Short mmCIF file of C-alpha atoms in Angstrom, two decimals:
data_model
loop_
_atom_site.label_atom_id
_atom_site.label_comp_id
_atom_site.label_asym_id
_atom_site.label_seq_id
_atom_site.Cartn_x
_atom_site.Cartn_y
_atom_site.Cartn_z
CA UNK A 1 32.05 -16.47 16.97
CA UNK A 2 32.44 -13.89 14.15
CA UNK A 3 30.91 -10.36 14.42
CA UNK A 4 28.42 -11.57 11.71
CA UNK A 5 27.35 -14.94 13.70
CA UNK A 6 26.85 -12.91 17.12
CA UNK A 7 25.07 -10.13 14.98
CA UNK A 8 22.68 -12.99 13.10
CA UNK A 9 22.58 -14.82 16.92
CA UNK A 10 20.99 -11.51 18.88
CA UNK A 11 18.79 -10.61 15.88
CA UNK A 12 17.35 -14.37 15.99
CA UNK A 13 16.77 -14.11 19.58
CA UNK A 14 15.83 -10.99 19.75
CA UNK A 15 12.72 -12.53 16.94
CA UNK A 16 12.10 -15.73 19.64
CA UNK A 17 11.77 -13.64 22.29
CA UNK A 18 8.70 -11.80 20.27
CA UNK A 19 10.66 -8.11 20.30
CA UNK A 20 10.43 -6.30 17.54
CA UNK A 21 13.26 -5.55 14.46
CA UNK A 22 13.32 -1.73 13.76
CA UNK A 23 14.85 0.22 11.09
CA UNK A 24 18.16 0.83 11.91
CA UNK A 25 18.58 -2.40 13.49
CA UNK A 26 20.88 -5.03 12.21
CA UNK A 27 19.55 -7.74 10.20
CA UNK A 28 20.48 -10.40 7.72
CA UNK A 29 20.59 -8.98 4.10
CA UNK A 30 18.17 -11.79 2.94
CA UNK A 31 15.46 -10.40 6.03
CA UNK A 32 15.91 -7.13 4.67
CA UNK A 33 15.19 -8.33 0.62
CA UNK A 34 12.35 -11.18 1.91
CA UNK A 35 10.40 -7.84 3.44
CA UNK A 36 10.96 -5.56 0.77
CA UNK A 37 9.89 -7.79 -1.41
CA UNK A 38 7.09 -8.79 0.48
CA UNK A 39 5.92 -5.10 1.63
CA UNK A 40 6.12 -3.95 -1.80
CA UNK A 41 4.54 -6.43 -3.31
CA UNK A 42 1.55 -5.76 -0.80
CA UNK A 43 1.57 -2.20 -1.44
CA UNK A 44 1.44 -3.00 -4.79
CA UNK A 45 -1.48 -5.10 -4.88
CA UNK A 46 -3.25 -2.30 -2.91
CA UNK A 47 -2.35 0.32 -5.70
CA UNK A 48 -3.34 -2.02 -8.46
CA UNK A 49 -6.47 -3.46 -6.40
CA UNK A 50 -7.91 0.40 -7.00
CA UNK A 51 -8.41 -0.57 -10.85
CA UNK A 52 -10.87 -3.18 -11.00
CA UNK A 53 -13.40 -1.24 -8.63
CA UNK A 54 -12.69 2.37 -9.68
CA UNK A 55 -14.04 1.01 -13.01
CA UNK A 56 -17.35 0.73 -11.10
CA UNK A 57 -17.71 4.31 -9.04
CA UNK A 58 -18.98 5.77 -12.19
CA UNK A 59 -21.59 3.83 -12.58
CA UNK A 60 -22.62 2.71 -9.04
CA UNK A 61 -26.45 2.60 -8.99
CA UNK A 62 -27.18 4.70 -5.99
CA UNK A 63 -24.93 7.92 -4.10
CA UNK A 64 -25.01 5.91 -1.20
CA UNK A 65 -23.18 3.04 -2.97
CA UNK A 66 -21.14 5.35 -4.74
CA UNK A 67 -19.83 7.26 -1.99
CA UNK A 68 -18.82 3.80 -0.34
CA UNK A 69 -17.11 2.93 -3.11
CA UNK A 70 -14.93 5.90 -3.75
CA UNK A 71 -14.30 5.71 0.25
CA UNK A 72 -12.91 2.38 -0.41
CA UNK A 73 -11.20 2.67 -3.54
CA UNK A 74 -9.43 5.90 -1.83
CA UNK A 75 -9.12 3.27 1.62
CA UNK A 76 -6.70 1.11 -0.77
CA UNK A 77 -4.73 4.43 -2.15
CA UNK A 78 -3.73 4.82 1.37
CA UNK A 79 -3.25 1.52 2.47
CA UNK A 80 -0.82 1.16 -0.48
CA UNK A 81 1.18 4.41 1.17
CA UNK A 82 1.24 3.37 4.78
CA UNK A 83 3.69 -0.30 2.74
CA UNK A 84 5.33 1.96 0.84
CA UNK A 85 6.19 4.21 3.68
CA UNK A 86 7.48 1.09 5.90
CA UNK A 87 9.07 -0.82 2.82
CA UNK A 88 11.35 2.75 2.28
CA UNK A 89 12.28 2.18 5.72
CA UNK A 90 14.70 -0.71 4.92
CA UNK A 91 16.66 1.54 2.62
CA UNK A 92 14.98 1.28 -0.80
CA UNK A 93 13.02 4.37 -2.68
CA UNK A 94 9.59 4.83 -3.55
CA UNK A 95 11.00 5.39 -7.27
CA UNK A 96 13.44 2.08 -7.30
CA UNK A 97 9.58 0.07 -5.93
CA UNK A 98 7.35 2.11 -8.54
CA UNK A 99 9.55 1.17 -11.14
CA UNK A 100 10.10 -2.60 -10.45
CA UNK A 101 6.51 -2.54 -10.53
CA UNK A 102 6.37 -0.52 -13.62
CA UNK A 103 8.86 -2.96 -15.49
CA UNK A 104 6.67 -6.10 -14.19
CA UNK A 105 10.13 -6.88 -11.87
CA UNK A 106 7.74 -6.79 -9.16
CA UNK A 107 4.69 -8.73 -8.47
CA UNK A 108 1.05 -7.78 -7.04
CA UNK A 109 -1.28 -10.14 -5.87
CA UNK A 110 -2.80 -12.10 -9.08
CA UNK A 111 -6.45 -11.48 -8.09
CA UNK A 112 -6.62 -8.30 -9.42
CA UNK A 113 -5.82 -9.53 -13.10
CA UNK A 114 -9.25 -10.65 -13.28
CA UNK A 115 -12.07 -8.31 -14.68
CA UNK A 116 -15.34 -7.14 -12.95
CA UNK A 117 -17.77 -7.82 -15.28
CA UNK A 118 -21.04 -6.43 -13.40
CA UNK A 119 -21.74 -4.30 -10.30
CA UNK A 120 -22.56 -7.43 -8.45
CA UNK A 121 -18.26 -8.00 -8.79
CA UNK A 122 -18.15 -5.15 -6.29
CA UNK A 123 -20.02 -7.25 -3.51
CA UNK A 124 -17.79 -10.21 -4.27
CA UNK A 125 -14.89 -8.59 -4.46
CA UNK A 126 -16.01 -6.73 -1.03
CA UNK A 127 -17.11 -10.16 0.46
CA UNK A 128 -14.47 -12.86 -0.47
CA UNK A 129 -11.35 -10.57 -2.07
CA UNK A 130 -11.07 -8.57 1.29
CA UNK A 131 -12.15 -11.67 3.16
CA UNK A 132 -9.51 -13.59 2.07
CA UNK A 133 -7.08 -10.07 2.74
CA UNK A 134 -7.81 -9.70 5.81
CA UNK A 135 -7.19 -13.49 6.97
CA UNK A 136 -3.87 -13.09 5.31
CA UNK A 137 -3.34 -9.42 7.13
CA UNK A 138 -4.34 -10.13 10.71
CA UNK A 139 -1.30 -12.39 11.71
CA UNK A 140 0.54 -9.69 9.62
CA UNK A 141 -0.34 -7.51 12.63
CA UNK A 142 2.21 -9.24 14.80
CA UNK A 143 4.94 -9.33 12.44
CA UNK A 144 8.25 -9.33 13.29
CA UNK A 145 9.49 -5.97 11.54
CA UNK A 146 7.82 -2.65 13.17
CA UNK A 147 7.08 -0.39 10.46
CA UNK A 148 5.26 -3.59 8.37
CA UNK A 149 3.31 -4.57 11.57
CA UNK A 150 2.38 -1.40 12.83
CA UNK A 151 1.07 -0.76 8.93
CA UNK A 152 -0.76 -3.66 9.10
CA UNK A 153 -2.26 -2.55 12.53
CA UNK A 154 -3.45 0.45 10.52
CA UNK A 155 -4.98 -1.09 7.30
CA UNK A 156 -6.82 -4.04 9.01
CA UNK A 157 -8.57 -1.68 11.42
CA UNK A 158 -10.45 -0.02 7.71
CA UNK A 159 -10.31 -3.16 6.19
CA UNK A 160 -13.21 -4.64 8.01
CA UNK A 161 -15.73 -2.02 6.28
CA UNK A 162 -14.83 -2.96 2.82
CA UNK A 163 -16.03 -6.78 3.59
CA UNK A 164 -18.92 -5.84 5.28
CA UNK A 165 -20.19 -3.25 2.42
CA UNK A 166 -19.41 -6.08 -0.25
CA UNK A 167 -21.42 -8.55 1.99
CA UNK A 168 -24.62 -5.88 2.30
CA UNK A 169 -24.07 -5.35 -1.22
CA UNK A 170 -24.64 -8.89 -2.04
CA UNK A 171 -27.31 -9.23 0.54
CA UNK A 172 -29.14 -6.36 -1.60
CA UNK A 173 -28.87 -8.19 -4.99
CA UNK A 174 -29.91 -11.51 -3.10
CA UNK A 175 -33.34 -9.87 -2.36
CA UNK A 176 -33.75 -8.30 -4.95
CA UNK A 177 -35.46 -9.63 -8.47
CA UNK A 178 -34.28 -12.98 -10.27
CA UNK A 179 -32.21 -11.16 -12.51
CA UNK A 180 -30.48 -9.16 -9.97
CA UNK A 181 -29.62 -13.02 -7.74
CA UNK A 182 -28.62 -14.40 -10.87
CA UNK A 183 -25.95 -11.59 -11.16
CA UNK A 184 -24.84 -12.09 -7.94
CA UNK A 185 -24.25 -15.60 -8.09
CA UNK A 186 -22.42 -15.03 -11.64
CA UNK A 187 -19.79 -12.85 -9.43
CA UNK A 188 -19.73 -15.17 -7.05
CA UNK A 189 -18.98 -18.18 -9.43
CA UNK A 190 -16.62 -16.41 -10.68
CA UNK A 191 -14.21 -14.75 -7.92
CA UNK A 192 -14.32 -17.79 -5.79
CA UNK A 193 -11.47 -19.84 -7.01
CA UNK A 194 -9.27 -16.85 -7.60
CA UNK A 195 -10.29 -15.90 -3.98
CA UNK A 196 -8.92 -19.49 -2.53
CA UNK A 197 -6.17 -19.24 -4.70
CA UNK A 198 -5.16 -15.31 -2.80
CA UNK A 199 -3.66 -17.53 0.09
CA UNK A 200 -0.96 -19.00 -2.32
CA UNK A 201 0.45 -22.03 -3.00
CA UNK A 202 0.00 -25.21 -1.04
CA UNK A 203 2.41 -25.57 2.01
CA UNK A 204 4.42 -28.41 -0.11
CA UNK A 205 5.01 -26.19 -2.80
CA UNK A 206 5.57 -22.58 -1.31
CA UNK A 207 9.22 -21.88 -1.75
CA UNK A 208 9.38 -18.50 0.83
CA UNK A 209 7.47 -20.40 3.54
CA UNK A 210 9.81 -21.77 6.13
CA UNK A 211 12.25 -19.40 6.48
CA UNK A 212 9.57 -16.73 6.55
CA UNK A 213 7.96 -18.91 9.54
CA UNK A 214 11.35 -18.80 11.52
CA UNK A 215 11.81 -15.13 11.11
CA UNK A 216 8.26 -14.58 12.02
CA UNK A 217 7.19 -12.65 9.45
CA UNK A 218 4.41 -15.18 8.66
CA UNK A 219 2.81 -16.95 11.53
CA UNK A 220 0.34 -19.53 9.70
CA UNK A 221 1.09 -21.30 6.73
CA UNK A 222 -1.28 -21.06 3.29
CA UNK A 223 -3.06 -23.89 3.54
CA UNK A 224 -4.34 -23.45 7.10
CA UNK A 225 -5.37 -20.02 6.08
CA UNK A 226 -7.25 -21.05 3.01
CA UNK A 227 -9.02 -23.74 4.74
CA UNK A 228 -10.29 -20.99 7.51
CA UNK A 229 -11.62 -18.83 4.30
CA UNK A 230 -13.42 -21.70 3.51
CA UNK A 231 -15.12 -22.55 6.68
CA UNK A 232 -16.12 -19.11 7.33
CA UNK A 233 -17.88 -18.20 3.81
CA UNK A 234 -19.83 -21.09 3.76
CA UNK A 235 -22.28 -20.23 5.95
CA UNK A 236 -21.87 -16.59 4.74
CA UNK A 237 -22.84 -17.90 1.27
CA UNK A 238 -25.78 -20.13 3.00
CA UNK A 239 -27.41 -16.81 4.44
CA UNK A 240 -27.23 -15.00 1.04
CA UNK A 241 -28.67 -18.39 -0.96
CA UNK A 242 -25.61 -18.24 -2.84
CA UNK A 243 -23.89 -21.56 -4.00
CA UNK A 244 -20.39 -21.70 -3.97
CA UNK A 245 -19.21 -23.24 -7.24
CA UNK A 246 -17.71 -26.37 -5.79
CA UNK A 247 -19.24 -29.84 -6.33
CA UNK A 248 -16.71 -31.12 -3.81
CA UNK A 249 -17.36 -28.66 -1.06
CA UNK A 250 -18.89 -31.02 1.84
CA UNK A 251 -18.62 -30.62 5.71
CA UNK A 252 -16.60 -33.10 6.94
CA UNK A 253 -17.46 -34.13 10.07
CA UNK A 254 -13.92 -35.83 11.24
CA UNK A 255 -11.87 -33.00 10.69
CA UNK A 256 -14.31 -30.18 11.67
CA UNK A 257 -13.84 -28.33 8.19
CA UNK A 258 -15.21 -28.30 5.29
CA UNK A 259 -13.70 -30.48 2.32
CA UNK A 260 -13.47 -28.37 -0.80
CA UNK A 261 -12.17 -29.62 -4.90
CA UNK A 262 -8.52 -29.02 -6.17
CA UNK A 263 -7.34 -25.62 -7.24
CA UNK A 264 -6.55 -25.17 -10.55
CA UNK A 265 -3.15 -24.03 -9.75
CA UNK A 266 -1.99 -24.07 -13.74
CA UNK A 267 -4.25 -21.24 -13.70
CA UNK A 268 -2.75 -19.44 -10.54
CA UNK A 269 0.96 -19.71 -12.52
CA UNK A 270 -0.60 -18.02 -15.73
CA UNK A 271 -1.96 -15.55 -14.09
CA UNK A 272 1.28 -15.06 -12.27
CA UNK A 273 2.96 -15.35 -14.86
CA UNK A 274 1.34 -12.36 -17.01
CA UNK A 275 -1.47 -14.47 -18.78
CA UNK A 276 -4.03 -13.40 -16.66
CA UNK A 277 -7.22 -11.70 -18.69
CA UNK A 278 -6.20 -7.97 -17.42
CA UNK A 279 -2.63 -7.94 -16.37
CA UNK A 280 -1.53 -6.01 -19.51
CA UNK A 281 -4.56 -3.40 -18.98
CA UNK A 282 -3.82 -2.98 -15.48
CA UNK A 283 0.04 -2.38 -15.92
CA UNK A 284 -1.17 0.23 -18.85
CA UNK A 285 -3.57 1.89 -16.74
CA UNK A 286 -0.76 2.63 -13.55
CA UNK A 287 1.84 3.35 -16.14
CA UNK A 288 -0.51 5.68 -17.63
CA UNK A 289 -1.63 7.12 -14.44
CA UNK A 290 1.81 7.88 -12.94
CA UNK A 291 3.09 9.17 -16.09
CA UNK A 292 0.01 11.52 -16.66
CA UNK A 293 0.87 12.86 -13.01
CA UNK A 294 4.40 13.83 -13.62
CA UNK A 295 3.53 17.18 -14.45
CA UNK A 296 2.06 17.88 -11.13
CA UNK A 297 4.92 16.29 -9.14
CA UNK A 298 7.21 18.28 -11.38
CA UNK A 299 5.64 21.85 -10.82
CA UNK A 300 4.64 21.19 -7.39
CA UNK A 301 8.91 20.84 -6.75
CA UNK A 302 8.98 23.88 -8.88
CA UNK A 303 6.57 25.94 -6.90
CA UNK A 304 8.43 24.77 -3.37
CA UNK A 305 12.05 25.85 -4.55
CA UNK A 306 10.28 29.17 -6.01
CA UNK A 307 8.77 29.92 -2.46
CA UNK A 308 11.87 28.76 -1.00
CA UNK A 309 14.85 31.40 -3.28
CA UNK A 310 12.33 34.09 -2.10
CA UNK A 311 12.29 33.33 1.45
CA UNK A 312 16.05 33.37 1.19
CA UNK A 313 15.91 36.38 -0.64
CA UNK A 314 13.66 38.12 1.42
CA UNK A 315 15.58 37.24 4.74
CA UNK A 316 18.70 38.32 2.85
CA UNK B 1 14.94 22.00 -12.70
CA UNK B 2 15.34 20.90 -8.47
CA UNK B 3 16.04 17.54 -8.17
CA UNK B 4 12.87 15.61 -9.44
CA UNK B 5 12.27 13.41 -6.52
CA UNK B 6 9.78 14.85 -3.90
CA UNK B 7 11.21 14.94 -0.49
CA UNK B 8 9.98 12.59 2.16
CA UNK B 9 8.34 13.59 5.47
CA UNK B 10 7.87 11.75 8.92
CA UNK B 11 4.30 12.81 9.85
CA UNK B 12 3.22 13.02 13.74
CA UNK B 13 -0.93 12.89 14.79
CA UNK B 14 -2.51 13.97 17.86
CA UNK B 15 -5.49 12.01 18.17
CA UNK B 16 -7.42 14.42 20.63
CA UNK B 17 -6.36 17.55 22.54
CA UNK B 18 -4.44 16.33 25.62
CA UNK B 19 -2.53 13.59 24.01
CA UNK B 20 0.80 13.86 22.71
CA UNK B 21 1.68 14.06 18.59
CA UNK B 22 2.71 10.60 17.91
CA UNK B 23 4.91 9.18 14.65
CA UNK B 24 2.07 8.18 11.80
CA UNK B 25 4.56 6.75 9.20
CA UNK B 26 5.30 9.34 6.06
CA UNK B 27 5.07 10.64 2.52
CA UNK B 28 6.60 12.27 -0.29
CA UNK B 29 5.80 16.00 -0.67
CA UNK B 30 7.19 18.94 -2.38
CA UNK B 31 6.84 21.56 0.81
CA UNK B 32 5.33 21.52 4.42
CA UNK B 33 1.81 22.71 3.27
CA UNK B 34 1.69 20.23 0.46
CA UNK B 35 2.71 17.37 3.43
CA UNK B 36 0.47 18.46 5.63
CA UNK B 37 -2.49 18.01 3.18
CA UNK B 38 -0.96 14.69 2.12
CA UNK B 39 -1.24 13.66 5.87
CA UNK B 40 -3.77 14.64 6.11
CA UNK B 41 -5.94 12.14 3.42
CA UNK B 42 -3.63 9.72 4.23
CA UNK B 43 -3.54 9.08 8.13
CA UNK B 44 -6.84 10.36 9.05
CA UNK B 45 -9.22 9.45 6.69
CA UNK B 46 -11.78 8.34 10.23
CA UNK B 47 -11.18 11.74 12.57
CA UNK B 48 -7.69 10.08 13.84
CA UNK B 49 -6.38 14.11 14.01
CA UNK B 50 -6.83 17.21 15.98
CA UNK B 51 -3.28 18.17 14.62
CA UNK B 52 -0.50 17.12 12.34
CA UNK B 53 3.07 17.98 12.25
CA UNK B 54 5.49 17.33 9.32
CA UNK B 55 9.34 17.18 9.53
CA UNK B 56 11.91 16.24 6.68
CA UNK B 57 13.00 12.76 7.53
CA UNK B 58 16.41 14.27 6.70
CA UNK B 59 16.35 16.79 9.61
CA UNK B 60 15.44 14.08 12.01
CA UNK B 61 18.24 13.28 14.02
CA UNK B 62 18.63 9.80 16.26
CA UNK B 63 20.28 7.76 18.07
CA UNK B 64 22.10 4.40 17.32
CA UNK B 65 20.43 1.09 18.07
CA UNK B 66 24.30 -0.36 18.26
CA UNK B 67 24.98 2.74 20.87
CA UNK B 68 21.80 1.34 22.96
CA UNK B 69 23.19 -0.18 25.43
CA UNK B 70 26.11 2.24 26.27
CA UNK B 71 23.76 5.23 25.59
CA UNK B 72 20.86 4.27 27.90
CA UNK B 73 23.21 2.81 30.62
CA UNK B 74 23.66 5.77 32.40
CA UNK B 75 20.03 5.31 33.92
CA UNK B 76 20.77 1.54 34.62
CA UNK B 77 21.92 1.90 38.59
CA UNK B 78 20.21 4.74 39.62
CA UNK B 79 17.52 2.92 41.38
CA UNK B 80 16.91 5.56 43.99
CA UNK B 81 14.78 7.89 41.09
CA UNK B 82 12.25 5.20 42.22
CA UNK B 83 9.67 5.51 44.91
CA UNK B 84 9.90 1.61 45.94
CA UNK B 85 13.71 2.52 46.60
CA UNK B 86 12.40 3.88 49.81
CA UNK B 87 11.71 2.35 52.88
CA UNK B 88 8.49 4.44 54.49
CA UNK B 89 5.49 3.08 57.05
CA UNK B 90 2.84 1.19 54.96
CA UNK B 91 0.29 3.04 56.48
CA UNK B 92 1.31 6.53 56.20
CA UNK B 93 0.01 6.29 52.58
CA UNK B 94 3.03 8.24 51.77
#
């Protein structure tokens, strides 16, 4: 066997045998790019994810809500840092991910291309956006690479809160006047399809899927997934008199799930693709952002090798 | 100008007093008081800290996974540092 083949052999056992792959381990150059990409992409969709509800904290309608939100929002700042911090474990720099992201090299996850339109976005968002995160998160948990899973460990222990305030938030509007349930059924009819379509393409068509499966750095595939999001909002939806905008959606008594309609997945690849309704504004507002900071990254150095030449000095 | 990139930092969190600092993940920060503070809103956001320390990630210094084996071995045989090595009367609840 060559050193490479007995190298690949241990790491693939060492995987089967549910131990974990650390940072200075060996692995197989296409593990190493499959989870950079991956773990950037996530942190990614965490940094961008701040946009659409930071456009909200300004105008939340009570303190209470709008200290939530800003607890939130701030939840997914950090969230984004604990994937960057593990995804610069496998060798790559937080400047090489910021700027693949930056140059649109890098992805984020699609659902944050869409706009929030009203407050009532907020709940939805909340309720089926970190819904449909946290399904995709728990088996990330168990991962096979440390730093990734022990991450994960981290985020999906906050995560919970942000469902539950979007859900309470809903639950709010759903009481409230005609006007106000009408809002939050617009939301609702309108994140629900991009929420199913979080959980990515169908099994047939996923092109990272198997390999991902035998490395164990996914543990269910999309569809299964998906169809759990399903069963577990309807009755969600039920309690808040919501309808989810389905015609198909039907419990089907065989199976022991609930049937739901085809996803537009021409719309999915647009919005992949760029052609979403906010991609541009969101890329604008991070490039802005990060470029509006540099100053402050810039003299902060400054001030550190200041301090620094008159320690030495000092001591000297 | 320094170098433009700020440094990165391996941050360590006691939860409580009596438990030991344990490895959080890291950040990028221009000194030690500017990590701490980054630690700070980033890995206890819920009262996870009594205390934080920071430490250059390039002043950390480890060992080899590829030297495990041979590096470790030296407490492989030694199976008398174990109390079940020794052969004492049950009930003398030794």
């Amino acid at each position: 066997m060559s050193n490479t083949a007995a190298l690949s052999d241990t790491f693939q056992k060492r995987i089967d045998a549910e131990e974990k792959i650390e940072p200075r381990d060996w692995m197989p150059d296409a593990y190493r790019k499959t989870l950079v990409r991956q773990i950037s992409q996530h942190a990614h969709s965490e940094i961008v994810g701040q946009l659409p509800e930071g456009n909200w904290i300004t105008r939340a309608p009570t303190l209470r809500r709008k200290a939530i939100l800003l607890a939130k929002v701030q939840d997914e700042g950090g969230h984004g840092l604990y994937l960057y911090s593990a995804a610069e474990t496998l060798g790559v720099s937080r400047e090489e991910l910021i700027d693949q992201l930056h140059s649109g090299k890098a992805k984020y996850s699609s659902i944050f291309n869409y706009p929030t339109l009203t407050w009532a976005d907020i709940g939805a968002i909340g309720w089926l956006v970190d819904a449909a995160a946290i399904l995709n998160q728990i088996p990330l948990c168990r991962c096979s690479y440390g730093p990734y899973a022990r991450a994960m460990v981290r985020i999906c222990k906050e995560e919970s809160f942000h469902m539950r305030q979007g859900y309470e938030l809903l639950m709010t509007l759903c009481r409230g006047s005609d006007e106000q349930k009408a809002m939050a059924q617009d939301a609702v009819n309108r994140w629900w399809w991009p929420a199913l379509m979080m959980f990515g393409p169908s099994d047939a068509d996923s092109t990272h899927s198997a390999q991902s499966m035998q490395w164990k750095i996914k543990r269910f595939s999309n569809d299964d997934l998906r169809q759990k999001f399903v069963d577990q909002s309807v009755p969600q939806a039920e309690y808040l008199g919501i309808t989810l905008p389905d015609p198909d959606l039907k419990w089907n008594e065989e199976s022991g799930h609930y049937d739901f309609g085809e996803i537009d997945w021409e719309e999915f690849f647009q919005v992949i693709a760029g052609n979403g309704p906010c991609n541009h504004e969101r890329m604008s507002a991070r490039i802005k952002a990060h470029e509006d900071g540099a100053w402050v990254r810039e003299a902060a150095l400054a001030y550190a090798d200041k301090q620094r030449q008159r320690a030495e000095k000092a001591a000297a | 100008m320094p170098d433009k990139r700020l440094p990165l930092w391996e941050v360590f969190i006691r939860n409580k007093r009596g438990l030991d600092h344990k490895h959080a993940g890291s950040i990028h920060a221009a000194d030690g008081e500017q990590a701490l503070q980054y630690a700070r809103d980033t890995y206890t956001r819920r009262n996870e800290g009594s205390s934080i320390w920071v430490v250059k990630s390039a002043d950390i210094v480890a060992s080899q996974p590829e030297d495990e084996d041979s590096f470790f071995e030296p407490a492989e045989d030694k199976i008398y540092r174990h109390p079940t090595f020794y052969d004492v009367p049950e009930d003398l609840k030794l």
